[in-house]
């Protein structure tokens, strides 16, 4: 029985979770609504909100898990990548709390945590992936295909050379005048639209890498030209536009994933990260897995976007190896992985 407290503060969600081995006892997330008025995350406001939220969120996580802080065996926290000011709040809190409780502190890479979120156990009874597996990590800042050989051995075999898939969703939404974050808005509208109504060209990038900036530019110019002829173009075609851009992003994502399966021979497949909440992507992956004979692992909705349970489980694997962090460690803004 190992109790780990996980802390996540890399962007605009303050989250704390308690797990017992890999079983989730609590997973509390405080969202920061302050950013929606600015159309994106304002780093200064994010770190301030983390500072306000962190102690209450940890308090609730411990209460909901029905354990006392003295029962904790270790504290795992997100070291990076993310916004430095936000990461500093979680890092400083985790280090001080661990020091006060005289327990080890464990640094976790946010992206690796998304990838290991599949090992969280709760009531949903999801099957855990077998090693080695391929994970398509699609978030607001990253798009990668990762070969996962063990919790500590991961290799990026493909990644975006410019924008991330989540950025493509958010930027397309912004061009359409939708609120931030745009991914869930596009998802919602796409459900009622025709995915083949508009066609956007796909990038020609060698190997397993991705590119999304060309699609964003093509979408921007297409709308600019269409609005010249019809000022109500976006309003009238909102659903078809959302469905078509979503369809194109999914096509781009899955084409390279299919190629990665061909190249590695690995058919154990997982998706992770905020964009894995997208209902179109989830459905397309289910269909593809069926035809291609993949063993597919889709995380429960609550573990797709940023959460501390995934940080705790990544920390648990490091705890088993005795891989602890030093008190003088500092966060990193860019991925080290
Ligand atoms: O993993 P995440 O919560 O934070 C990062 O580490 O970046 O991912 C956030 C991204 C945002 O770009 C957001 O628009 C996107 O995930 N997202 C979605 C959906 N839900 C969140 N994109 C498409 N469809 C969704 N349903
Ligand atoms: Zn994330």
PDB file of C-alpha atoms in Angstrom, residues 153-284:
ATOM      1  CA  UNK A 153      11.815   3.795 -21.247  1.00  0.00           C
ATOM      2  CA  UNK A 154      10.039   5.944 -23.822  1.00  0.00           C
ATOM      3  CA  UNK A 155      11.183   7.030 -27.269  1.00  0.00           C
ATOM      4  CA  UNK A 156       9.601   9.752 -29.396  1.00  0.00           C
ATOM      5  CA  UNK A 157       9.400   8.335 -32.920  1.00  0.00           C
ATOM      6  CA  UNK A 158       7.389  11.189 -34.440  1.00  0.00           C
ATOM      7  CA  UNK A 159       6.477  14.721 -33.414  1.00  0.00           C
ATOM      8  CA  UNK A 160       5.178  17.986 -34.795  1.00  0.00           C
ATOM      9  CA  UNK A 161       7.644  20.307 -36.488  1.00  0.00           C
ATOM     10  CA  UNK A 162       5.463  23.355 -35.755  1.00  0.00           C
ATOM     11  CA  UNK A 163       1.981  23.604 -34.128  1.00  0.00           C
ATOM     12  CA  UNK A 164       0.440  20.923 -31.912  1.00  0.00           C
ATOM     13  CA  UNK A 165      -2.902  19.290 -32.747  1.00  0.00           C
ATOM     14  CA  UNK A 166      -4.559  21.111 -29.827  1.00  0.00           C
ATOM     15  CA  UNK A 167      -3.204  24.403 -31.147  1.00  0.00           C
ATOM     16  CA  UNK A 168      -4.679  23.591 -34.556  1.00  0.00           C
ATOM     17  CA  UNK A 169      -8.090  23.139 -32.903  1.00  0.00           C
ATOM     18  CA  UNK A 170      -7.700  26.275 -30.763  1.00  0.00           C
ATOM     19  CA  UNK A 171      -6.448  28.461 -33.619  1.00  0.00           C
ATOM     20  CA  UNK A 172      -9.154  27.277 -36.023  1.00  0.00           C
ATOM     21  CA  UNK A 173     -11.718  28.071 -33.337  1.00  0.00           C
ATOM     22  CA  UNK A 174     -10.208  31.516 -32.794  1.00  0.00           C
ATOM     23  CA  UNK A 175     -10.344  32.255 -36.546  1.00  0.00           C
ATOM     24  CA  UNK A 176     -14.040  31.328 -36.411  1.00  0.00           C
ATOM     25  CA  UNK A 177     -14.570  33.638 -33.430  1.00  0.00           C
ATOM     26  CA  UNK A 178     -15.311  30.818 -30.989  1.00  0.00           C
ATOM     27  CA  UNK A 179     -14.390  31.106 -27.285  1.00  0.00           C
ATOM     28  CA  UNK A 180     -11.179  29.702 -25.770  1.00  0.00           C
ATOM     29  CA  UNK A 181     -10.290  26.855 -25.449  1.00  0.00           C
ATOM     30  CA  UNK A 182     -11.579  26.124 -28.912  1.00  0.00           C
ATOM     31  CA  UNK A 183     -11.068  22.345 -29.060  1.00  0.00           C
ATOM     32  CA  UNK A 184     -14.210  21.426 -27.114  1.00  0.00           C
ATOM     33  CA  UNK A 185     -16.222  24.066 -29.047  1.00  0.00           C
ATOM     34  CA  UNK A 186     -15.169  22.630 -32.422  1.00  0.00           C
ATOM     35  CA  UNK A 187     -15.988  19.146 -31.119  1.00  0.00           C
ATOM     36  CA  UNK A 188     -19.466  20.273 -30.053  1.00  0.00           C
ATOM     37  CA  UNK A 189     -20.283  22.024 -33.360  1.00  0.00           C
ATOM     38  CA  UNK A 190     -18.737  19.248 -35.489  1.00  0.00           C
ATOM     39  CA  UNK A 191     -21.289  16.758 -34.186  1.00  0.00           C
ATOM     40  CA  UNK A 192     -23.958  18.542 -36.237  1.00  0.00           C
ATOM     41  CA  UNK A 193     -21.863  19.299 -39.326  1.00  0.00           C
ATOM     42  CA  UNK A 194     -20.776  17.554 -42.522  1.00  0.00           C
ATOM     43  CA  UNK A 195     -17.074  16.576 -42.305  1.00  0.00           C
ATOM     44  CA  UNK A 196     -16.761  16.504 -46.097  1.00  0.00           C
ATOM     45  CA  UNK A 197     -18.383  19.906 -46.710  1.00  0.00           C
ATOM     46  CA  UNK A 198     -15.012  21.683 -47.117  1.00  0.00           C
ATOM     47  CA  UNK A 199     -11.725  20.146 -48.128  1.00  0.00           C
ATOM     48  CA  UNK A 200      -8.385  21.338 -46.793  1.00  0.00           C
ATOM     49  CA  UNK A 201      -5.081  20.086 -48.131  1.00  0.00           C
ATOM     50  CA  UNK A 202      -2.926  17.944 -45.880  1.00  0.00           C
ATOM     51  CA  UNK A 203       0.787  18.450 -45.200  1.00  0.00           C
ATOM     52  CA  UNK A 204       3.421  16.357 -46.947  1.00  0.00           C
ATOM     53  CA  UNK A 205       5.949  15.725 -44.219  1.00  0.00           C
ATOM     54  CA  UNK A 206       8.386  12.836 -44.401  1.00  0.00           C
ATOM     55  CA  UNK A 207       8.407   9.978 -41.900  1.00  0.00           C
ATOM     56  CA  UNK A 208       6.356  10.036 -38.727  1.00  0.00           C
ATOM     57  CA  UNK A 209       6.486  13.786 -38.083  1.00  0.00           C
ATOM     58  CA  UNK A 210       3.519  16.134 -38.133  1.00  0.00           C
ATOM     59  CA  UNK A 211       2.855  19.685 -39.241  1.00  0.00           C
ATOM     60  CA  UNK A 212      -0.266  21.736 -38.546  1.00  0.00           C
ATOM     61  CA  UNK A 213       0.725  25.327 -39.290  1.00  0.00           C
ATOM     62  CA  UNK A 214      -0.074  25.024 -43.009  1.00  0.00           C
ATOM     63  CA  UNK A 215      -3.587  23.849 -42.233  1.00  0.00           C
ATOM     64  CA  UNK A 216      -4.137  26.821 -39.937  1.00  0.00           C
ATOM     65  CA  UNK A 217      -2.992  29.239 -42.677  1.00  0.00           C
ATOM     66  CA  UNK A 218      -5.119  27.502 -45.319  1.00  0.00           C
ATOM     67  CA  UNK A 219      -8.156  27.741 -43.023  1.00  0.00           C
ATOM     68  CA  UNK A 220      -7.480  31.421 -42.326  1.00  0.00           C
ATOM     69  CA  UNK A 221      -7.170  32.326 -46.039  1.00  0.00           C
ATOM     70  CA  UNK A 222     -10.182  30.233 -46.997  1.00  0.00           C
ATOM     71  CA  UNK A 223     -12.350  32.045 -44.471  1.00  0.00           C
ATOM     72  CA  UNK A 224     -10.937  35.461 -45.387  1.00  0.00           C
ATOM     73  CA  UNK A 225     -11.801  34.875 -49.070  1.00  0.00           C
ATOM     74  CA  UNK A 226     -15.216  33.393 -48.296  1.00  0.00           C
ATOM     75  CA  UNK A 227     -16.108  36.291 -45.988  1.00  0.00           C
ATOM     76  CA  UNK A 228     -15.356  38.738 -48.830  1.00  0.00           C
ATOM     77  CA  UNK A 229     -18.205  37.219 -50.843  1.00  0.00           C
ATOM     78  CA  UNK A 230     -20.530  36.584 -47.934  1.00  0.00           C
ATOM     79  CA  UNK A 231     -20.190  38.379 -44.595  1.00  0.00           C
ATOM     80  CA  UNK A 232     -22.332  35.727 -42.900  1.00  0.00           C
ATOM     81  CA  UNK A 233     -20.234  32.822 -44.239  1.00  0.00           C
ATOM     82  CA  UNK A 234     -18.943  31.637 -40.845  1.00  0.00           C
ATOM     83  CA  UNK A 235     -22.293  31.982 -39.139  1.00  0.00           C
ATOM     84  CA  UNK A 236     -24.133  30.064 -41.825  1.00  0.00           C
ATOM     85  CA  UNK A 237     -21.495  27.309 -42.133  1.00  0.00           C
ATOM     86  CA  UNK A 238     -20.293  27.070 -38.530  1.00  0.00           C
ATOM     87  CA  UNK A 239     -21.087  23.392 -38.073  1.00  0.00           C
ATOM     88  CA  UNK A 240     -19.760  22.263 -41.450  1.00  0.00           C
ATOM     89  CA  UNK A 241     -16.583  24.288 -40.951  1.00  0.00           C
ATOM     90  CA  UNK A 242     -16.012  22.740 -37.507  1.00  0.00           C
ATOM     91  CA  UNK A 243     -16.718  19.227 -38.801  1.00  0.00           C
ATOM     92  CA  UNK A 244     -14.431  19.674 -41.820  1.00  0.00           C
ATOM     93  CA  UNK A 245     -11.460  21.089 -39.912  1.00  0.00           C
ATOM     94  CA  UNK A 246     -11.839  18.419 -37.221  1.00  0.00           C
ATOM     95  CA  UNK A 247     -12.012  15.711 -39.891  1.00  0.00           C
ATOM     96  CA  UNK A 248      -8.805  16.995 -41.509  1.00  0.00           C
ATOM     97  CA  UNK A 249      -6.903  17.146 -38.188  1.00  0.00           C
ATOM     98  CA  UNK A 250      -7.996  13.577 -37.375  1.00  0.00           C
ATOM     99  CA  UNK A 251      -6.983  12.345 -40.846  1.00  0.00           C
ATOM    100  CA  UNK A 252      -3.522  13.872 -40.430  1.00  0.00           C
ATOM    101  CA  UNK A 253      -3.132  12.354 -36.951  1.00  0.00           C
ATOM    102  CA  UNK A 254      -4.224   8.863 -37.898  1.00  0.00           C
ATOM    103  CA  UNK A 255      -2.312   8.608 -41.175  1.00  0.00           C
ATOM    104  CA  UNK A 256       1.019   8.869 -39.326  1.00  0.00           C
ATOM    105  CA  UNK A 257      -0.127   6.633 -36.504  1.00  0.00           C
ATOM    106  CA  UNK A 258      -0.979   3.951 -39.063  1.00  0.00           C
ATOM    107  CA  UNK A 259       2.467   4.374 -40.591  1.00  0.00           C
ATOM    108  CA  UNK A 260       4.054   4.034 -37.126  1.00  0.00           C
ATOM    109  CA  UNK A 261       2.215   0.732 -36.622  1.00  0.00           C
ATOM    110  CA  UNK A 262       3.465  -0.495 -40.003  1.00  0.00           C
ATOM    111  CA  UNK A 263       7.047   0.514 -39.199  1.00  0.00           C
ATOM    112  CA  UNK A 264       7.214  -0.881 -35.656  1.00  0.00           C
ATOM    113  CA  UNK A 265       4.827  -3.829 -35.922  1.00  0.00           C
ATOM    114  CA  UNK A 266       3.331  -2.730 -32.588  1.00  0.00           C
ATOM    115  CA  UNK A 267      -0.463  -3.002 -32.494  1.00  0.00           C
ATOM    116  CA  UNK A 268      -0.964  -2.069 -28.846  1.00  0.00           C
ATOM    117  CA  UNK A 269      -2.122   1.532 -29.249  1.00  0.00           C
ATOM    118  CA  UNK A 270      -3.028   4.308 -26.823  1.00  0.00           C
ATOM    119  CA  UNK A 271      -3.997   7.966 -27.057  1.00  0.00           C
ATOM    120  CA  UNK A 272      -3.427  10.592 -24.411  1.00  0.00           C
ATOM    121  CA  UNK A 273      -3.591  14.336 -23.830  1.00  0.00           C
ATOM    122  CA  UNK A 274      -6.321  16.949 -24.022  1.00  0.00           C
ATOM    123  CA  UNK A 275      -7.210  16.345 -27.680  1.00  0.00           C
ATOM    124  CA  UNK A 276      -7.899  12.668 -26.903  1.00  0.00           C
ATOM    125  CA  UNK A 277     -11.138  13.998 -25.383  1.00  0.00           C
ATOM    126  CA  UNK A 278     -12.285  14.776 -28.935  1.00  0.00           C
ATOM    127  CA  UNK A 279     -15.287  12.626 -29.760  1.00  0.00           C
ATOM    128  CA  UNK A 280     -14.483  12.497 -33.493  1.00  0.00           C
ATOM    129  CA  UNK A 281     -10.934  11.296 -32.807  1.00  0.00           C
ATOM    130  CA  UNK A 282     -12.130   8.705 -30.297  1.00  0.00           C
ATOM    131  CA  UNK A 283     -14.667   7.353 -32.796  1.00  0.00           C
ATOM    132  CA  UNK A 284     -12.217   7.346 -35.692  1.00  0.00           C
TER     133      UNK A 284
END
